[in-house]
PDB file of C-alpha atoms and ligand atoms in Angstrom:
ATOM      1  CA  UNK A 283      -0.247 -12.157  -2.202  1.00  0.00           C
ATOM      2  CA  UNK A 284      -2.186  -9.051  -0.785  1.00  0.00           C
ATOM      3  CA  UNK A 285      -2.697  -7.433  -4.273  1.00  0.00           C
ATOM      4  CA  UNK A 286      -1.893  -8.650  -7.815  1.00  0.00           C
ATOM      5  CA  UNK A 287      -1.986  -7.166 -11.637  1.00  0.00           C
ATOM      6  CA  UNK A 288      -2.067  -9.297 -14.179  1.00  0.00           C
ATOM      7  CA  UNK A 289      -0.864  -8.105 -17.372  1.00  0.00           C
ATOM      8  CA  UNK A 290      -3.105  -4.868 -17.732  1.00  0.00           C
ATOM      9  CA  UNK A 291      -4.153  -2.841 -20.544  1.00  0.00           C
ATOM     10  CA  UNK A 292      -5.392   0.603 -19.707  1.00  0.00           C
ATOM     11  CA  UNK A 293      -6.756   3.281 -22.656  1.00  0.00           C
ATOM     12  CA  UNK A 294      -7.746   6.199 -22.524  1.00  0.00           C
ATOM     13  CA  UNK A 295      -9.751   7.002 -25.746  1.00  0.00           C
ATOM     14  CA  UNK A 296      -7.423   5.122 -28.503  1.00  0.00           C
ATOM     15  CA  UNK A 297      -4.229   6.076 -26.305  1.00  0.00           C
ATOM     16  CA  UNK A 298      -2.727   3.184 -24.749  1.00  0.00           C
ATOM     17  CA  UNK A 299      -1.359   4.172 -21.855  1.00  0.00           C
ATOM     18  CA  UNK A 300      -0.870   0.657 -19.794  1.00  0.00           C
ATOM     19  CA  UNK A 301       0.370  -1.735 -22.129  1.00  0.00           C
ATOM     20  CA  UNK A 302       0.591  -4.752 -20.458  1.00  0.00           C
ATOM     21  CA  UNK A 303       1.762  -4.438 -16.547  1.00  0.00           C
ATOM     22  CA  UNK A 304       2.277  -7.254 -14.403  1.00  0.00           C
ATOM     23  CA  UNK A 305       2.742  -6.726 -10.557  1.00  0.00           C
ATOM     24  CA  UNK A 306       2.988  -7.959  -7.229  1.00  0.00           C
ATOM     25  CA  UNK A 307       2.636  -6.495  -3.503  1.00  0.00           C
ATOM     26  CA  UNK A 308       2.687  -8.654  -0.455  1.00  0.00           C
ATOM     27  CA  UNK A 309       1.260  -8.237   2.764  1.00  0.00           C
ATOM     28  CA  UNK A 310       3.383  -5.935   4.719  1.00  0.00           C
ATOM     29  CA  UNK A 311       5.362  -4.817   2.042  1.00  0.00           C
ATOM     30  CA  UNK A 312       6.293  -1.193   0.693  1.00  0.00           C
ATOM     31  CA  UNK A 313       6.397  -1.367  -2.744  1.00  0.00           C
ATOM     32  CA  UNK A 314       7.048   1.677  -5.390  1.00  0.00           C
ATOM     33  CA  UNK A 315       6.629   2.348  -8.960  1.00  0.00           C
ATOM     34  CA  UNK A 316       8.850   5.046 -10.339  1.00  0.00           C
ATOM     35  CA  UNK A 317       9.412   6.561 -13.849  1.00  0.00           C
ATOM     36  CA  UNK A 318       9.362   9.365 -15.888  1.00  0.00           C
ATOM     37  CA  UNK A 319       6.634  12.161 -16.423  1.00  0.00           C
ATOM     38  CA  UNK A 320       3.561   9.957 -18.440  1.00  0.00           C
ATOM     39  CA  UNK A 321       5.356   6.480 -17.872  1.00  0.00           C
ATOM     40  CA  UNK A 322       1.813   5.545 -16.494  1.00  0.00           C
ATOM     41  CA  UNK A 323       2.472   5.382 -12.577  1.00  0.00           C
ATOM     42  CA  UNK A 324      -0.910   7.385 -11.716  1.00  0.00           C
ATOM     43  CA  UNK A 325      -3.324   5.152 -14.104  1.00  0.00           C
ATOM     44  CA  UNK A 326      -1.706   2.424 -12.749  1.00  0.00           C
ATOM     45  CA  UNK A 327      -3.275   3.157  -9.116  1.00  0.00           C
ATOM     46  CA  UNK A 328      -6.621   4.658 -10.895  1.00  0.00           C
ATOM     47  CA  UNK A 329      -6.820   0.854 -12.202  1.00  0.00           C
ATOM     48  CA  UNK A 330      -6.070  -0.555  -8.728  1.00  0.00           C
ATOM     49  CA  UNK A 331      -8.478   2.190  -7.330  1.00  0.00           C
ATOM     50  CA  UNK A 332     -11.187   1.508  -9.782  1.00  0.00           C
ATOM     51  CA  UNK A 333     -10.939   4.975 -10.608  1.00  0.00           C
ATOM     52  CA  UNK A 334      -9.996   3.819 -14.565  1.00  0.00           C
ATOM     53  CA  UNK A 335     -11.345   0.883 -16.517  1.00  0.00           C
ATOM     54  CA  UNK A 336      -9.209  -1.917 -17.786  1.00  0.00           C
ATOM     55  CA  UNK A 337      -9.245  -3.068 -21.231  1.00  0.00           C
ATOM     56  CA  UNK A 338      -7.771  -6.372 -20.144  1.00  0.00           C
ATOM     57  CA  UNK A 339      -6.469  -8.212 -17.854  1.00  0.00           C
ATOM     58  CA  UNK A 340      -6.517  -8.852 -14.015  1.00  0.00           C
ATOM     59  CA  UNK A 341      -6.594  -6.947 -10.701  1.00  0.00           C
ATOM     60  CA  UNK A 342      -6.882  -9.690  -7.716  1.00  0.00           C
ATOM     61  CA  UNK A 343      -7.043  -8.234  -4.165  1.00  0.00           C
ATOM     62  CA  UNK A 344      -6.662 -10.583  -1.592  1.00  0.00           C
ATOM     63  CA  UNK A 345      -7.391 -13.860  -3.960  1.00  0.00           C
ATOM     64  CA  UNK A 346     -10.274 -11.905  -5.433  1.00  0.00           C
ATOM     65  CA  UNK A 347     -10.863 -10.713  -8.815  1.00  0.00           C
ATOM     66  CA  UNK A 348     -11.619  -7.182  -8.541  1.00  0.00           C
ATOM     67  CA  UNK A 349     -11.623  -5.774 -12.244  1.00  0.00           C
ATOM     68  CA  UNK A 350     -15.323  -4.880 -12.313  1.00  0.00           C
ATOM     69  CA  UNK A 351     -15.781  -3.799  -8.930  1.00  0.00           C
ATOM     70  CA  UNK A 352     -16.925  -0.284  -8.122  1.00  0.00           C
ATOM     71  CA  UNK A 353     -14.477   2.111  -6.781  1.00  0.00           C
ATOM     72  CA  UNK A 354     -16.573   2.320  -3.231  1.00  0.00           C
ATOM     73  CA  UNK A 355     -16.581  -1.138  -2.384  1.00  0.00           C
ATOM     74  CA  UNK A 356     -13.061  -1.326  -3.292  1.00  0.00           C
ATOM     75  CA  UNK A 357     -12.304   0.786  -0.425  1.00  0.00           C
ATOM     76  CA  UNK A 358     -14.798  -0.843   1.742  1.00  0.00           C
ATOM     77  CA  UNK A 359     -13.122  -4.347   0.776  1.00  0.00           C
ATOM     78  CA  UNK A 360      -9.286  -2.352   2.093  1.00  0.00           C
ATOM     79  CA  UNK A 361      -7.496  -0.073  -0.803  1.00  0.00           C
ATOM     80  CA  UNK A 362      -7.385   3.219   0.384  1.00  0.00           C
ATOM     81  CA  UNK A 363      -6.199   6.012  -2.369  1.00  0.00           C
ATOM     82  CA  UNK A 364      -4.488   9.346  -1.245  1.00  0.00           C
ATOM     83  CA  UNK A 365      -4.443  11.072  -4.898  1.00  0.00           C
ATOM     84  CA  UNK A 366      -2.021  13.154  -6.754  1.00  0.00           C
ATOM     85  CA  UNK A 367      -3.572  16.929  -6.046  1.00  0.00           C
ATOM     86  CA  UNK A 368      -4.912  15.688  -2.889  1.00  0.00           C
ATOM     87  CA  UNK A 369      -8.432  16.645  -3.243  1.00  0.00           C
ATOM     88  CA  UNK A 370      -8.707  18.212   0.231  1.00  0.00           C
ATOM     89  CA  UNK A 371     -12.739  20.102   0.610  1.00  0.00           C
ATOM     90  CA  UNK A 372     -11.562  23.626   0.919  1.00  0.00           C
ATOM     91  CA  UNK A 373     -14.754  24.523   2.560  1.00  0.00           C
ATOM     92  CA  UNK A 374     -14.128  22.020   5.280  1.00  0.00           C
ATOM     93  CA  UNK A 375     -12.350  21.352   8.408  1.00  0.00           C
ATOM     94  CA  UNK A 376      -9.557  19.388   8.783  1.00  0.00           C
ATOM     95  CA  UNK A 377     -11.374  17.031  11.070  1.00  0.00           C
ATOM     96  CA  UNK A 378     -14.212  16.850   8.800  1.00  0.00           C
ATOM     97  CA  UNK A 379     -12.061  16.232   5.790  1.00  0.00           C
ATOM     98  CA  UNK A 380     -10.288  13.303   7.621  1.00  0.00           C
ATOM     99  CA  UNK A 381     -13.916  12.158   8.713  1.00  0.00           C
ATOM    100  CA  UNK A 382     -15.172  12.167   4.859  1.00  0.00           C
ATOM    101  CA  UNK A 383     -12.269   9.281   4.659  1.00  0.00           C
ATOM    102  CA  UNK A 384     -14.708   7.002   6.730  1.00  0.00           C
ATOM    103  CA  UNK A 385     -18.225   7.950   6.101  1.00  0.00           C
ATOM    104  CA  UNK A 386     -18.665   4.685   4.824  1.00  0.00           C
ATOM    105  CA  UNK A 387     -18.324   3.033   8.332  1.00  0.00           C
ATOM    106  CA  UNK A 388     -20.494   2.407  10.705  1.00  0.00           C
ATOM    107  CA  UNK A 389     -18.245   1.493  13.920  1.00  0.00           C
ATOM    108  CA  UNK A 390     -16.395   3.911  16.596  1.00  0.00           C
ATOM    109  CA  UNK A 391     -14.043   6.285  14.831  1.00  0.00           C
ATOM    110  CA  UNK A 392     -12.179   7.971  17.383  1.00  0.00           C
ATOM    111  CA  UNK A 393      -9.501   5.055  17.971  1.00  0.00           C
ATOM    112  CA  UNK A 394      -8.934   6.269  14.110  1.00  0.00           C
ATOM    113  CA  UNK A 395      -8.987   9.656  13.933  1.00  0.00           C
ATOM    114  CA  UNK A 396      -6.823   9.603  17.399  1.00  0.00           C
ATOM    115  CA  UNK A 397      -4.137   7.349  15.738  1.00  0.00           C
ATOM    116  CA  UNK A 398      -4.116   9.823  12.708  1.00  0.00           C
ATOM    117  CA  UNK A 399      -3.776  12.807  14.976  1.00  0.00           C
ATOM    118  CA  UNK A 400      -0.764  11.120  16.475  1.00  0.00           C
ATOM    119  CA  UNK A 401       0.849  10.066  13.132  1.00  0.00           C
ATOM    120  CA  UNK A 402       0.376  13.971  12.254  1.00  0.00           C
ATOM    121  CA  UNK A 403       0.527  16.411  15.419  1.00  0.00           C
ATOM    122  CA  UNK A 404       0.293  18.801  12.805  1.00  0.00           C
ATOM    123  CA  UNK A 405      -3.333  17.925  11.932  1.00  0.00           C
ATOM    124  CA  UNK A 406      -4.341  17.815  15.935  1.00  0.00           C
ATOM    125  CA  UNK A 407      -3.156  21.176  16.325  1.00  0.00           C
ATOM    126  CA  UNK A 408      -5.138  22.553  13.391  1.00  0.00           C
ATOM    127  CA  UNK A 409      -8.309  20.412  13.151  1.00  0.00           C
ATOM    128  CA  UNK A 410     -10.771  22.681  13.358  1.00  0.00           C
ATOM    129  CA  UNK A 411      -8.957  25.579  10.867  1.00  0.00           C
ATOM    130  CA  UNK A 412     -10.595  24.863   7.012  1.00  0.00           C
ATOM    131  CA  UNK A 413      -8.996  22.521   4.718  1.00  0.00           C
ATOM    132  CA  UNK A 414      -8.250  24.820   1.776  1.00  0.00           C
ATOM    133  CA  UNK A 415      -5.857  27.109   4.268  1.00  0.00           C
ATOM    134  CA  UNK A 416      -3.504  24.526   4.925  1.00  0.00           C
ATOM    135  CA  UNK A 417      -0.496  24.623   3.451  1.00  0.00           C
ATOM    136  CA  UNK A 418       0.719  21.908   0.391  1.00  0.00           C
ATOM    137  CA  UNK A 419       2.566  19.967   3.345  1.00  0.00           C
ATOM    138  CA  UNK A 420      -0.550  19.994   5.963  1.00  0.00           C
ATOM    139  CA  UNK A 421      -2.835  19.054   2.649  1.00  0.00           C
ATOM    140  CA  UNK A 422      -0.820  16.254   1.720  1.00  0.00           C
ATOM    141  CA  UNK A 423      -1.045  15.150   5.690  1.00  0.00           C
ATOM    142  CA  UNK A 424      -4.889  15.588   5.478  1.00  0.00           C
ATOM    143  CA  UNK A 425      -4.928  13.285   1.947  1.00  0.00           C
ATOM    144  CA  UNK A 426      -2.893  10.735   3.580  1.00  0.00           C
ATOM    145  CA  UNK A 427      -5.003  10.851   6.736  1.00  0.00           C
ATOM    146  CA  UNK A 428      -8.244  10.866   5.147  1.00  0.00           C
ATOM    147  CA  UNK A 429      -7.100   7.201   3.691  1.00  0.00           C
ATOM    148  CA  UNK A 430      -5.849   5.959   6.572  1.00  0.00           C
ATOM    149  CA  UNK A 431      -9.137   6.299   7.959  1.00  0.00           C
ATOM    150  CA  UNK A 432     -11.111   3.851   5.589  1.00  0.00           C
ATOM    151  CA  UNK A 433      -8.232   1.221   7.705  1.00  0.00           C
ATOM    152  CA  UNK A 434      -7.011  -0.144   4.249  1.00  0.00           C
ATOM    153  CA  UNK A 435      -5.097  -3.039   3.765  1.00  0.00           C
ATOM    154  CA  UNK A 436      -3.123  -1.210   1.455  1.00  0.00           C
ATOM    155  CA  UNK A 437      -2.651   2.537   1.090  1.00  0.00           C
ATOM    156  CA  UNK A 438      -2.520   3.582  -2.295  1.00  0.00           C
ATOM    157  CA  UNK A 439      -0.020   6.869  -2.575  1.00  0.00           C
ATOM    158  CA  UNK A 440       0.344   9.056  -5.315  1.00  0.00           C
ATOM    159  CA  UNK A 441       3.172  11.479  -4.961  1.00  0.00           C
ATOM    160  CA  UNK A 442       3.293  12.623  -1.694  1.00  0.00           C
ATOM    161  CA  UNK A 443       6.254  14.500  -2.071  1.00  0.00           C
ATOM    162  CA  UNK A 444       5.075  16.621  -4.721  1.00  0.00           C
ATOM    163  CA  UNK A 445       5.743  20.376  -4.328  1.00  0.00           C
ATOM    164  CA  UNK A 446       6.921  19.665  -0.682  1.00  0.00           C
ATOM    165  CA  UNK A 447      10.226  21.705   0.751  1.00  0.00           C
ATOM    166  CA  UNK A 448      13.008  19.098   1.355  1.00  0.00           C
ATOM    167  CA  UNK A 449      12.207  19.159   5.033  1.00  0.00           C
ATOM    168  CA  UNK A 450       8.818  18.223   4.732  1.00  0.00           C
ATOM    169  CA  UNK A 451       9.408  15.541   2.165  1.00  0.00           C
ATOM    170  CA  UNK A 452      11.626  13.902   4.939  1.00  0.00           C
ATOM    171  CA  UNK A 453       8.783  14.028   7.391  1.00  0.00           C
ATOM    172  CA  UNK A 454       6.807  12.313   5.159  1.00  0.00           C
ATOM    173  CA  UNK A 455       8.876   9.586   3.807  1.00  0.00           C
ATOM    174  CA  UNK A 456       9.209   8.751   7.884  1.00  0.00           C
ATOM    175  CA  UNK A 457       5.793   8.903   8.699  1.00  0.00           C
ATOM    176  CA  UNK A 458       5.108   6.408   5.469  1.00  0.00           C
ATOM    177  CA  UNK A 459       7.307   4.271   7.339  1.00  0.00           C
ATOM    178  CA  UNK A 460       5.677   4.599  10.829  1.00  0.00           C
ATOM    179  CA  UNK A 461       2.423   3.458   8.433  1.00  0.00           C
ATOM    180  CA  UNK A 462       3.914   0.752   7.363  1.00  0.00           C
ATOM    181  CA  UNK A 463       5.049  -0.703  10.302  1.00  0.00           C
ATOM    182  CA  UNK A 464       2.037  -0.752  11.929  1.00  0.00           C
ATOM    183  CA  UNK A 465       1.070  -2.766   9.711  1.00  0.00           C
ATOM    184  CA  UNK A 466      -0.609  -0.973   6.032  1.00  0.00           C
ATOM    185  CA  UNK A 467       0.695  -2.305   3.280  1.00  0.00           C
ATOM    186  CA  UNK A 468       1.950   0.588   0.883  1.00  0.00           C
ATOM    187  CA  UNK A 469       2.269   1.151  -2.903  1.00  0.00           C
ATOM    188  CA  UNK A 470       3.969   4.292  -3.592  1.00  0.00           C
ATOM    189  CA  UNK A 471       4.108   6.849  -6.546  1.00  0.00           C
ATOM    190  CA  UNK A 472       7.373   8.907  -6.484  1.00  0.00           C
ATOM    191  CA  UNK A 473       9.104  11.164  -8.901  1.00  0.00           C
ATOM    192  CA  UNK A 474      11.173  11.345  -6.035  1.00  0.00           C
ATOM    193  CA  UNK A 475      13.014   8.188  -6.807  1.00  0.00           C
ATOM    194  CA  UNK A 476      15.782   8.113  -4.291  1.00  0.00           C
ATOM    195  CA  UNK A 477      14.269   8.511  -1.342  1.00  0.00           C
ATOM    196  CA  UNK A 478      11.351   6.349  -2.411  1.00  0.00           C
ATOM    197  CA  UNK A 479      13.921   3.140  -3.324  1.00  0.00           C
ATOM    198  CA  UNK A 480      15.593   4.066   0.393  1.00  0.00           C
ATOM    199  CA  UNK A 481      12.356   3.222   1.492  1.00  0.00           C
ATOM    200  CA  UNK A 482      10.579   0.684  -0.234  1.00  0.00           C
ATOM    201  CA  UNK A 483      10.869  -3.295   0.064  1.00  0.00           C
ATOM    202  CA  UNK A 484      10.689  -3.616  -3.957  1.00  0.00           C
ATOM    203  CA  UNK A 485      10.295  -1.395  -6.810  1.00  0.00           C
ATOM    204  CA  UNK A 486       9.309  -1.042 -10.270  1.00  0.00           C
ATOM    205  CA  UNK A 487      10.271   1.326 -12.812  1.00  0.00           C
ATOM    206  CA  UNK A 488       7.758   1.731 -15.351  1.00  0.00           C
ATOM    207  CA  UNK A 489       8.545   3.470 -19.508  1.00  0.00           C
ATOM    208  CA  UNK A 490       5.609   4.746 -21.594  1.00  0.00           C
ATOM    209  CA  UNK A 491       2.925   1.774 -20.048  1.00  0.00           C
ATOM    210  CA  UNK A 492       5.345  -1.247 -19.136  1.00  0.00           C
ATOM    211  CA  UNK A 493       7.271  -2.430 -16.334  1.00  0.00           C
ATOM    212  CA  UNK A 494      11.135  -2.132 -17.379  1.00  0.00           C
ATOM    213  CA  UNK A 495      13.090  -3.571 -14.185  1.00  0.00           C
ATOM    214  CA  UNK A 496      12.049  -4.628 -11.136  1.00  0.00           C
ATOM    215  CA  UNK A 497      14.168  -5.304  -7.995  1.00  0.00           C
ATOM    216  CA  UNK A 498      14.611  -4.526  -4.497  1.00  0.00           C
ATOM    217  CA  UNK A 499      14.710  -0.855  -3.596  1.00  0.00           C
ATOM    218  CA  UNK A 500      18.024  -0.545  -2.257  1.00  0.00           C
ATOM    219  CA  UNK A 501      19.121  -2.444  -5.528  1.00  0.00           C
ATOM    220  CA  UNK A 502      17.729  -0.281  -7.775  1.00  0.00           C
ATOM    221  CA  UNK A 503      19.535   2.620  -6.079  1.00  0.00           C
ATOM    222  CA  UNK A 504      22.761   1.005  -7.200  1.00  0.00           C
ATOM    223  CA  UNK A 505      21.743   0.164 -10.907  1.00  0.00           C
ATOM    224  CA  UNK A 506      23.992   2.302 -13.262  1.00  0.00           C
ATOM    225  CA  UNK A 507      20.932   2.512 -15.644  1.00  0.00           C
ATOM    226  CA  UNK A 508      18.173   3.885 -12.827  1.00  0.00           C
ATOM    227  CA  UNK A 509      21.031   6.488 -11.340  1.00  0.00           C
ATOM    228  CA  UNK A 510      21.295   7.426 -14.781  1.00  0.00           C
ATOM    229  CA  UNK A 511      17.949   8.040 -15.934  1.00  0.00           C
ATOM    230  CA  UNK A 512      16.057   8.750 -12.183  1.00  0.00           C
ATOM    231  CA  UNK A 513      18.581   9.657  -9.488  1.00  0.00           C
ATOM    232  CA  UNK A 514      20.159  12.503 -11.643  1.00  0.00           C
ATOM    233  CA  UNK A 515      22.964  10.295 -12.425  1.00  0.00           C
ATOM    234  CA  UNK A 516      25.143  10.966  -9.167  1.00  0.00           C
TER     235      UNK A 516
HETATM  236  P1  ATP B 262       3.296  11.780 -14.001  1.00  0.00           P
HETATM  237  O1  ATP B 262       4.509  11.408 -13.238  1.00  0.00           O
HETATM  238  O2  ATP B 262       3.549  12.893 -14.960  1.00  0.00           O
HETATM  239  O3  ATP B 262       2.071  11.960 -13.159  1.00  0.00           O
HETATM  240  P2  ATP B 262       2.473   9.085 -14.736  1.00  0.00           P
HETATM  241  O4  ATP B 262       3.566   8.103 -14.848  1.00  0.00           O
HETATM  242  O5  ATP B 262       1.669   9.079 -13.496  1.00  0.00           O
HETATM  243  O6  ATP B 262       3.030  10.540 -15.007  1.00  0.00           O
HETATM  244  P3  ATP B 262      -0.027   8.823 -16.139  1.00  0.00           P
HETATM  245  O7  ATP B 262      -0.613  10.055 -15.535  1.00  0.00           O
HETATM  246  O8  ATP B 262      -0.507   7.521 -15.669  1.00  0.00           O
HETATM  247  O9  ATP B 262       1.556   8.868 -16.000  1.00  0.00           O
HETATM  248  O10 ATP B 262      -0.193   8.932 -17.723  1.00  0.00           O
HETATM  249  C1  ATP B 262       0.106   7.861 -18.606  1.00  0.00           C
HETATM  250  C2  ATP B 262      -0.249   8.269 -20.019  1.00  0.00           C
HETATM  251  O11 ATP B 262      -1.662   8.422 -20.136  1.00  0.00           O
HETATM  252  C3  ATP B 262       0.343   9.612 -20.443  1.00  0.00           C
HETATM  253  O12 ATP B 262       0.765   9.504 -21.780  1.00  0.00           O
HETATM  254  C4  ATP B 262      -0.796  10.588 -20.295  1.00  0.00           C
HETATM  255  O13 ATP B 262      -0.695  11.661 -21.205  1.00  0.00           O
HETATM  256  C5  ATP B 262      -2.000   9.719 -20.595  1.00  0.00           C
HETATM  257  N1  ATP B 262      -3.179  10.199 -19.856  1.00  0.00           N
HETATM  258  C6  ATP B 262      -3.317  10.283 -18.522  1.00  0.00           C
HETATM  259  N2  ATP B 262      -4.531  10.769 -18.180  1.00  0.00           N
HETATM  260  C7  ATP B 262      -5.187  11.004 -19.328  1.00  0.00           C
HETATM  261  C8  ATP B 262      -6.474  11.525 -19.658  1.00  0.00           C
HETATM  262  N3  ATP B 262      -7.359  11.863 -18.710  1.00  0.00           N
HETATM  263  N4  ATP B 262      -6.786  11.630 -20.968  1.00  0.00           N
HETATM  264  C9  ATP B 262      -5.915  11.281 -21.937  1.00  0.00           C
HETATM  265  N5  ATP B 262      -4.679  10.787 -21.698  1.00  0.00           N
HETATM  266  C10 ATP B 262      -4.321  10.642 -20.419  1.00  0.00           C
END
């Protein structure tokens, strides 16, 4: 098992907003959580990130406990985060945003940043205009970029769909794919719930802190009870 929760508690102040989540993602894998607005899909990946302290329980990355570890050497040790909002530096380029992703390494990046550039033409073309004139699409590429180029083991994504025309959202549920099949792990965040279950090896729907079902993607798209409450019922 690549990455594991173990029954996690997660507050912030006296609000509990994990209550006791228990999850799995293997090696390989594209795995999503889905739920409604609050359901606690975005602390969830804080926690994994170390981005959010636990109250209790366990977060074991490749057979090691990780709960206490710093959020830095957590992406040094393979979980790369591309956050909800993005976070691209406005005052920077695009090639120096995606650069920021790896300033922790020490090796050759260009094998990197060329494999990124390929994965996003978009981001080749422009790579020199500044971060904060992209547009929400070409942002999201940079965010998802920028992670790719710590080389996780798994690529945290937090809804990378968000505020994206149909068209673009496409593009990027394919390149998430392309991602994954050369070989990232991926544990997705999606209020867009039907094209993230097309997608995703297993899934998870989470309710106010707790996991509620869990099944294979493509099964969950058939479940009378997820249609109903996530896929707008059709
Ligand atoms: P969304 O789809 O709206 O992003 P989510 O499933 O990602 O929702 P979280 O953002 O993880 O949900 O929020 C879980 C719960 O924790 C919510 O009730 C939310 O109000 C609360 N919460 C999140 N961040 C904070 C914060 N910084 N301070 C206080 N409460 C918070």
């Amino acid at each position: 098992m690549l990455l594991e929760i173990d029954d996690i508690h997660v507050h912030y102040g006296k609000i509990a907003a994990i209550k006791g989540i228990s999850l799995q993602v293997e090696e390989g894998e594209i795995v999503s959580l889905i739920g409604a607005n609050g359901a606690g899909k975005t602390t969830t990946l804080k926690t994994i990130s170390g981005l959010r302290p636990l109250t209790s329980g366990r977060v074991v990355f490749n057979g090691e406990d990780i709960s206490k570890m710093p959020g830095h050497k957590r992406v040094m040790a393979g979980i790369g985060q591309s956050p909800e909002g993005r976070g691209v530096f406005p005052g920077m380029t695009v090639q120096e945003n995606l650069l920021m992703g790896a300033y922790t390494r020490k090796d050759d990046l260009s094998a990197d940043l060329a494999e990124v550039y390929e994965l996003f033409p978009r981001l080749a073309e422009r790579k020199n205009q500044f971060g904060g004139t992209m547009s929400g699409g070409e942002q999201q590429m940079i965010a998802m970029g920028r992670a790719l180029m710590t080389k996780p083991k798994v690529l945290l994504l937090d809804e990378p769909s968000m505020g994206l025309a149909p068209m673009l959202i496409a593009q990027i549920f394919e390149i998430i794919k392309e991602i994954n099949k050369r070989g990232t792990t991926v544990l997705l965040v999606e209020q867009n719930a039907q094209q993230a279950l097309k997608l995703s090896d297993r899934a998870y729907v989470l309710e106010t802190g707790r996991v509620v079902k869990s099944a294979p993607g493509p099964a969950l798209l058939d479940d009378p009870q997820v249609r109903a409450a996530y896929l707008g019922g059709h």
